[in-house]
Coordinates of C-alpha atoms in Angstrom, one line a residue:
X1 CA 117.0 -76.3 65.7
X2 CA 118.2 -75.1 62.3
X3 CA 118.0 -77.6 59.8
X4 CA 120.8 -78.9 57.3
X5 CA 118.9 -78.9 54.3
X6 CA 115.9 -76.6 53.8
X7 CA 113.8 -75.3 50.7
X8 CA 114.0 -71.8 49.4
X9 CA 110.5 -70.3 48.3
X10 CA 110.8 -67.0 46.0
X11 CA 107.3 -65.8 46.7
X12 CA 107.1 -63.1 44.6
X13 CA 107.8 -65.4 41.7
X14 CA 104.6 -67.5 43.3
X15 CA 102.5 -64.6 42.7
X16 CA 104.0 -63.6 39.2
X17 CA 103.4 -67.2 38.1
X18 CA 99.6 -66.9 39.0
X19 CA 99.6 -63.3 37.6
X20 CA 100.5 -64.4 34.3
X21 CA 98.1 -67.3 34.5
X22 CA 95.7 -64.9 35.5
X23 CA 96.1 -62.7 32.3
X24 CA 96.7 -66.2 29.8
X25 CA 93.0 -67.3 31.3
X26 CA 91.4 -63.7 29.6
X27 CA 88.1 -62.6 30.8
X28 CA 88.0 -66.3 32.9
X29 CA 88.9 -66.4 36.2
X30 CA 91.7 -68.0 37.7
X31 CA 92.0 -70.1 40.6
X32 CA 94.8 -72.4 42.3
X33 CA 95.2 -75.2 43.0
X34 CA 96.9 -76.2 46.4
X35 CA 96.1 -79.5 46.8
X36 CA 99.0 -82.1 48.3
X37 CA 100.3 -79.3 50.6
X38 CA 100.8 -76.5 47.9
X39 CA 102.4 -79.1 46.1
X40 CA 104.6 -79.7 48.3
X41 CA 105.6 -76.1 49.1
X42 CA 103.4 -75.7 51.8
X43 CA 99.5 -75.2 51.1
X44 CA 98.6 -72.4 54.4
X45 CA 101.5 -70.0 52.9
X46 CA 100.5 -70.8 49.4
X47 CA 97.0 -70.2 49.8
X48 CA 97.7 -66.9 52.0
X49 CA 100.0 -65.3 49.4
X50 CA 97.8 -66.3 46.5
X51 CA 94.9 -64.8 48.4
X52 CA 96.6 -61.7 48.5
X53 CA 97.5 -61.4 45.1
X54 CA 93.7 -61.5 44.2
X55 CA 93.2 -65.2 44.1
X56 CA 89.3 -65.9 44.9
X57 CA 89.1 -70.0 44.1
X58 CA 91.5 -72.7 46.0
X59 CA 90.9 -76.7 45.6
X60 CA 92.4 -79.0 47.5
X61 CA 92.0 -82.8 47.0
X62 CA 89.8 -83.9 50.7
X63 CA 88.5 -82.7 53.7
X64 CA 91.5 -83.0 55.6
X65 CA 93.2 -80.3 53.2
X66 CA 90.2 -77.8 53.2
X67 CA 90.1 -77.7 56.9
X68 CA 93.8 -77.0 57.3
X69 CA 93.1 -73.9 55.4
X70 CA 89.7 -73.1 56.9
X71 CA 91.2 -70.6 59.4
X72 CA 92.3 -68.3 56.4
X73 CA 88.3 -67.8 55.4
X74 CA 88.9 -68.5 51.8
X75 CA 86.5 -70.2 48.9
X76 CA 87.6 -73.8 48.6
X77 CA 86.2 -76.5 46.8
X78 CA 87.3 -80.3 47.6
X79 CA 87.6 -81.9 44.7
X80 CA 86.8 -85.9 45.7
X81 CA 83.6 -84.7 46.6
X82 CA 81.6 -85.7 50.2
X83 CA 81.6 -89.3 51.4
X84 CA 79.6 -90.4 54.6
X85 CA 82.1 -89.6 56.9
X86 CA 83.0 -86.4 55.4
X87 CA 79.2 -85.0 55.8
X88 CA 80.2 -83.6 59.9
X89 CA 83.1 -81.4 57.4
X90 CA 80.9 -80.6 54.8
X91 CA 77.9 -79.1 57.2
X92 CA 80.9 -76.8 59.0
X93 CA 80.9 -74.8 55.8
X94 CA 84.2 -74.1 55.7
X95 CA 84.4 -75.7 51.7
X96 CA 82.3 -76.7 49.3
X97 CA 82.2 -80.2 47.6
X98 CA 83.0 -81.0 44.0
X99 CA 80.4 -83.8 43.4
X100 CA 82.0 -86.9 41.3
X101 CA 79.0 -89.4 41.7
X102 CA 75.6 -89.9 41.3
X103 CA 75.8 -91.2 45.2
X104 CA 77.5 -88.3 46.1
X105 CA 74.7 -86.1 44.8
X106 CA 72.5 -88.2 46.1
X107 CA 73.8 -87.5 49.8
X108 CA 73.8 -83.7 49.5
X109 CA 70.8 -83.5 48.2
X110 CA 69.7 -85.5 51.3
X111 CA 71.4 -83.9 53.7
X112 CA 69.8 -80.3 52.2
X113 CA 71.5 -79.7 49.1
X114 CA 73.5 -76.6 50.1
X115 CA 76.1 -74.7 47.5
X116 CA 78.4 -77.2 45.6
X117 CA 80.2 -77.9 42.6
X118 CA 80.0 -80.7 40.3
X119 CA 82.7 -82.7 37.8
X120 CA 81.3 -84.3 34.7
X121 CA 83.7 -86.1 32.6
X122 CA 84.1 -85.7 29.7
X123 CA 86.7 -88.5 28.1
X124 CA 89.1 -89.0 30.9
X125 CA 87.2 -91.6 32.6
X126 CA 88.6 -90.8 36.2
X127 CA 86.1 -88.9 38.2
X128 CA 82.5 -87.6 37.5
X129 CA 79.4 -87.9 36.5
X130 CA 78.2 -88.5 32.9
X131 CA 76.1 -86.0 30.3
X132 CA 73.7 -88.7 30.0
X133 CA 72.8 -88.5 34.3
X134 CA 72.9 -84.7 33.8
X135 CA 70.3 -85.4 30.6
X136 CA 68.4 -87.1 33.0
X137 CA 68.2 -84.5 35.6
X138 CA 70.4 -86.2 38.5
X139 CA 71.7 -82.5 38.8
X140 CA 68.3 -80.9 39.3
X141 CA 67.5 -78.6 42.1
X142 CA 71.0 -78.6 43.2
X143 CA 72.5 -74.9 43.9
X144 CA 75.6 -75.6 41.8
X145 CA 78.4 -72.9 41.8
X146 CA 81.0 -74.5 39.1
X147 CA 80.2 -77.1 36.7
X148 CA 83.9 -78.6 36.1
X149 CA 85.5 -81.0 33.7
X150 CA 89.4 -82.2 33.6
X151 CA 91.4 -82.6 30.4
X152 CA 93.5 -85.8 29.9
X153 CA 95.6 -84.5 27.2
X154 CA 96.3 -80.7 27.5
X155 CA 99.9 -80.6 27.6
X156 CA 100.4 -82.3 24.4
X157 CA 99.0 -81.9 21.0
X158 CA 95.8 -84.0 21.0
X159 CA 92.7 -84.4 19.1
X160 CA 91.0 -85.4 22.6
X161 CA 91.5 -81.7 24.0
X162 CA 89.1 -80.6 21.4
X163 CA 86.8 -83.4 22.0
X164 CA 86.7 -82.5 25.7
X165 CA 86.0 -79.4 24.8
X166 CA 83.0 -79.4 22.7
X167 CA 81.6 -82.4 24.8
X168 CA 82.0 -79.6 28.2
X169 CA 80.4 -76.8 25.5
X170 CA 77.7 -78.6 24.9
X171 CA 76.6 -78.8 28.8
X172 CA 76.1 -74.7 28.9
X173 CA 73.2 -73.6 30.2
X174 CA 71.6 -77.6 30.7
X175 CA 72.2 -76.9 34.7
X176 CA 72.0 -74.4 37.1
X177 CA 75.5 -73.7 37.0
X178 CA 76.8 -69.9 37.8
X179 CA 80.5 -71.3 36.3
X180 CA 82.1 -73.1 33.6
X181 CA 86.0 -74.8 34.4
X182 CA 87.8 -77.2 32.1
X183 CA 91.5 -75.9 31.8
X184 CA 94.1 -76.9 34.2
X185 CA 98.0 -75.5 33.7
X186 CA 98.9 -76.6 30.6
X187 CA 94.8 -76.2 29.0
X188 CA 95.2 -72.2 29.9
X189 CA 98.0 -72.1 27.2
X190 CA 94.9 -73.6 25.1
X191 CA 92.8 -71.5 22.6
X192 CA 89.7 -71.2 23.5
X193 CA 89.5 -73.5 26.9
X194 CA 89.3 -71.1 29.4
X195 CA 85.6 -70.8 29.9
X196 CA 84.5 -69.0 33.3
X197 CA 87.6 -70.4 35.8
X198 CA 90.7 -72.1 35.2
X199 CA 92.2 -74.1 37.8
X200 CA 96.3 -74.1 37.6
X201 CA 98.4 -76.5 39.8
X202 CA 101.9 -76.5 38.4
X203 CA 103.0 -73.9 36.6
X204 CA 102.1 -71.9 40.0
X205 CA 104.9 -73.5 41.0
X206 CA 107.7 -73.2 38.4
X207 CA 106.7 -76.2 36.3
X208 CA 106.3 -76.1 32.7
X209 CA 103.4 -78.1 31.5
X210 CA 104.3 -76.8 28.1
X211 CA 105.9 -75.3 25.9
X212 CA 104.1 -72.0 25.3
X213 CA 104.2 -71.5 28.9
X214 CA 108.6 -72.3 28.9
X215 CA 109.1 -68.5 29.2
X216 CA 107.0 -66.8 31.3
X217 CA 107.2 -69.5 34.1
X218 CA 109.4 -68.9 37.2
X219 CA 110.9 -71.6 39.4
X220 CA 109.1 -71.1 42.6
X221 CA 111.3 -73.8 44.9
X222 CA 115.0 -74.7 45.2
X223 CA 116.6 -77.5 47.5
X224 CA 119.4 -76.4 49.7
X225 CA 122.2 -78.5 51.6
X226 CA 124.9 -78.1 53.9
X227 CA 128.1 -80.3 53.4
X228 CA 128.8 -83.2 56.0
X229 CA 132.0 -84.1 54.6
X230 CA 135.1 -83.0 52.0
X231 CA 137.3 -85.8 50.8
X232 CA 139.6 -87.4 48.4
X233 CA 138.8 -90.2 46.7
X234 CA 141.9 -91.8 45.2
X235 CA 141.9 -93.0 41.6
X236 CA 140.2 -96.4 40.8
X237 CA 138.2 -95.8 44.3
X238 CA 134.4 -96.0 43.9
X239 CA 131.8 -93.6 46.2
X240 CA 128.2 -94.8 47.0
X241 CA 126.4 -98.1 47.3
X242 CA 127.2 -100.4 44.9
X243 CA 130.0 -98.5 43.4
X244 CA 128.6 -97.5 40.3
X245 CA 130.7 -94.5 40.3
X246 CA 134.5 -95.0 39.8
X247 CA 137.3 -92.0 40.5
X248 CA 139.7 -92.4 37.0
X249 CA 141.6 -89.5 38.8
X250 CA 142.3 -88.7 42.0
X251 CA 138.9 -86.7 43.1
X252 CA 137.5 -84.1 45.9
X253 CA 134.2 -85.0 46.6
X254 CA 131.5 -83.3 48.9
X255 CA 128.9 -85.7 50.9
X256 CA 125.4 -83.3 51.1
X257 CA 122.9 -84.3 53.5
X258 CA 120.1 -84.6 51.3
X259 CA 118.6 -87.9 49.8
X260 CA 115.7 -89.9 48.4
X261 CA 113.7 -89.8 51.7
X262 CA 113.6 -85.7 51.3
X263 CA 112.5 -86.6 47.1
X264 CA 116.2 -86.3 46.0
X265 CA 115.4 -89.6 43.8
X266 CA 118.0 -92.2 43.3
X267 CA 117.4 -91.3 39.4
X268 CA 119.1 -88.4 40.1
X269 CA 122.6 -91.0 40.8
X270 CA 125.3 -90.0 38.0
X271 CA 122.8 -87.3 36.3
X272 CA 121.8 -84.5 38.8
X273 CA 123.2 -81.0 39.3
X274 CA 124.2 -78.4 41.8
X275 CA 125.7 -75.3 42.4
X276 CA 128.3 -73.4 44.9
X277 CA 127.8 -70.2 43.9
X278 CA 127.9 -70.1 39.6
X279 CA 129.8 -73.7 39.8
X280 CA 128.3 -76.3 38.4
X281 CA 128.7 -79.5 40.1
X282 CA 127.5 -83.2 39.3
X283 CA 126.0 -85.5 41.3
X284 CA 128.7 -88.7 41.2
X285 CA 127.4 -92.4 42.5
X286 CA 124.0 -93.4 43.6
X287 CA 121.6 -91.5 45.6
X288 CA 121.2 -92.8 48.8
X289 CA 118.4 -92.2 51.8
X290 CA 119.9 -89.3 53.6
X291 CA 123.1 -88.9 51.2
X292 CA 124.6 -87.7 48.3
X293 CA 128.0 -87.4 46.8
X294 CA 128.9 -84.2 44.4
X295 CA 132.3 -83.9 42.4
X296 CA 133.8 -80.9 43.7
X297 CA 137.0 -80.7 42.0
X298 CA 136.1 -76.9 40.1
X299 CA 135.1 -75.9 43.2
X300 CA 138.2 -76.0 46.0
X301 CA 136.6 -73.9 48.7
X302 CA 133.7 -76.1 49.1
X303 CA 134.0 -77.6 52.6
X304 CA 132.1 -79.0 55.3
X305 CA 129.1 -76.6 56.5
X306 CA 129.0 -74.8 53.0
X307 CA 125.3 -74.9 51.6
X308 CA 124.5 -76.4 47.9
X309 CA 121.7 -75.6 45.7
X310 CA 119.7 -78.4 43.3
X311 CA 119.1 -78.1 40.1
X312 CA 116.0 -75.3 40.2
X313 CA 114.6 -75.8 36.8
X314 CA 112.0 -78.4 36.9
X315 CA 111.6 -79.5 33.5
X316 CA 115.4 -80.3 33.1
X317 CA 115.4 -82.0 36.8
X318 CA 112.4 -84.4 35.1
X319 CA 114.4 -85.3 32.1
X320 CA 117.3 -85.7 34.7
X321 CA 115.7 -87.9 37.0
X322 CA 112.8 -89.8 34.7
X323 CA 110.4 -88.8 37.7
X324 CA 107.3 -86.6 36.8
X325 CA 107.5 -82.4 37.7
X326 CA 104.6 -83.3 39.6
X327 CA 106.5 -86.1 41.5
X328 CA 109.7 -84.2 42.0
X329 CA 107.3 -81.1 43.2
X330 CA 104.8 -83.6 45.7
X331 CA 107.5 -85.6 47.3
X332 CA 109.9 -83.2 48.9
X333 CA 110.3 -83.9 52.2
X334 CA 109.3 -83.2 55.9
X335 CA 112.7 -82.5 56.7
X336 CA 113.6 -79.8 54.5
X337 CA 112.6 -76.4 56.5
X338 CA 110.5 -74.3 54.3
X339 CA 111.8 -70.8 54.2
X340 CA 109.9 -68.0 52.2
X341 CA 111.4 -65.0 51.0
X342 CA 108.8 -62.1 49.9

């Protein structure tokens, strides 16, 4: 049954995003990252268009993730390493584990030690294990493929990139390592962070983590929805729960089916933006669950049935909305069909 709102994916731009990713890393590597389903875009068609494009390293978040992609016979690495109940996954083969712990390491070296990868932190304090364990040869006889760190910082201007940096330099060569990976996104726009891998996550999908990366990112996703309803509100009538939207003239106003429970956020209510063609609409009274109201008045053709398209530049939907690009990306909802062109 065709659905009344759906999610337009430009997958060409996709693959130009991680091309030009792929050139900003230099001689490193780069990989993707497709945890959370693709970031929400859907992590099988992701992976599969990434992969085609030349893409040779995918991470996912757990075991759950890597074995919805195992069918597509790609290199994955699961970044909250192995826990007890994860070991059946982990001997399939179908991924590799990213070891956090010294527990973890512990485990896989019990259970034979096969090929993994390892996160050290270095200053973020979230996951991994510690220079001073690696010092003391916790990582010995493990066949390691990527030795991997995570910046806290890299999308602003902060003396703790550089830290991170030189603390992750100094760890070359102390283990058996074939790879070095620090830089996320927003650490590939970095001087001098690249190492052997990077590991991008959201400018693959049209976000901008920074600002050298504003102009050669391209939106990936766009939310579209149909019209339920055309009307005129009268002057001094209010639209939406708790009328925090009044009409000071007599107004035409479109009701979309589209709302917070597809991640159309209520702090979208009296700020967001849509389009009928090149018309720019705004979002009048508060978001609701399924619902939300747009001010149609430059637009008199609009009617029931007629699709709308969201604002498509994540950056200005963030400052819009006071949700995260990562949020706005990881929340969109179930029922918006995906629909891929390219």
């Amino acid at each position: 049954m065709p659905a009344p709102l759906r999610l337009r994916l430009d997958s060409d731009a996709l693959v130009q995003n991680w091309r030009t990713l792929d050139r900003v890393s230099g001689t490193a590597a780069c990989g993707a990252a497709v945890k959370a389903n693709g970031y929400g875009l859907g992590a099988i068609e992701v992976a599969r268009r990434l992969a085609q494009a030349g893409c040779r390293d995918f991470f996912v978040s757990n075991w759950q993730e890597a074995a919805e992609l195992a069918p597509l016979g790609l290199t994955v690495s699961v970044l909250h390493g192995v826990r007890d109940e994860d070991m059946a996954a982990a001997a399939a083969g179908f991924a590799r584990p990213v070891l956090n712990t010294p527990t973890q390491v512990a485990r896989w070296k019990a259970a034979g030690g096969g090929a993994c990868d390892v996160m050290v932190d270095t200053g973020m304090n979230r996951l991994g294990v510690s220079a001073a364990d690696i010092a003391d040869g916790l990582l010995d006889t493990l066949q390691i493929d990527t030795l991997m760190s995570h910046l806290a910082c890299a999308e602003e201007d902060s003396p703790m990139n550089a830290v991170q940096r030189d603390r992750f330099a100094a760890l070359t060569g102390t283990t058996s390592a074939k790879r070095m990976s620090l830089a996320n996104s927003a650490g590939i726009a970095l001087d001098g962070y690249a190492f052997d891998l990077t590991r991008p996550g959201l400018a693959l999908y049209g976000g901008v983590p920074c600002a050298d990366l504003a102009d050669v990112i391209r939106p990936v996703a766009r939310i579209e929805a149909q019209i339920l309803q055309r009307r005129r509100v009268p002057a001094g009538q209010t639209v939406g729960y708790n009328a925090t939207w009044t009409a000071t003239t007599d107004t035409e106003v479109a009701i979309i089916n589209l709302g917070y429970a597809d991640g159309y956020f209520r702090g979208f209510s009296d700020r967001g933006t849509a389009m009928i063609g090149t018309t720019g609409l705004n979002v009048i009274g508060r978001v609701s669950m399924d619902l939300v109201a747009l001010d149609v008045r430059l637009e008199p053709s609009a009617n029931e049935g007629d699709w709308v398209t969201f604002e498509t530049d994540l950056a200005s939907a963030s400052r819009a909305s006071g949700m995260s690009q990562y949020e706005l990306l990881t929340s969109l909802g179930r029922r918006l069909s995906r629909c891929w062109r390219g």
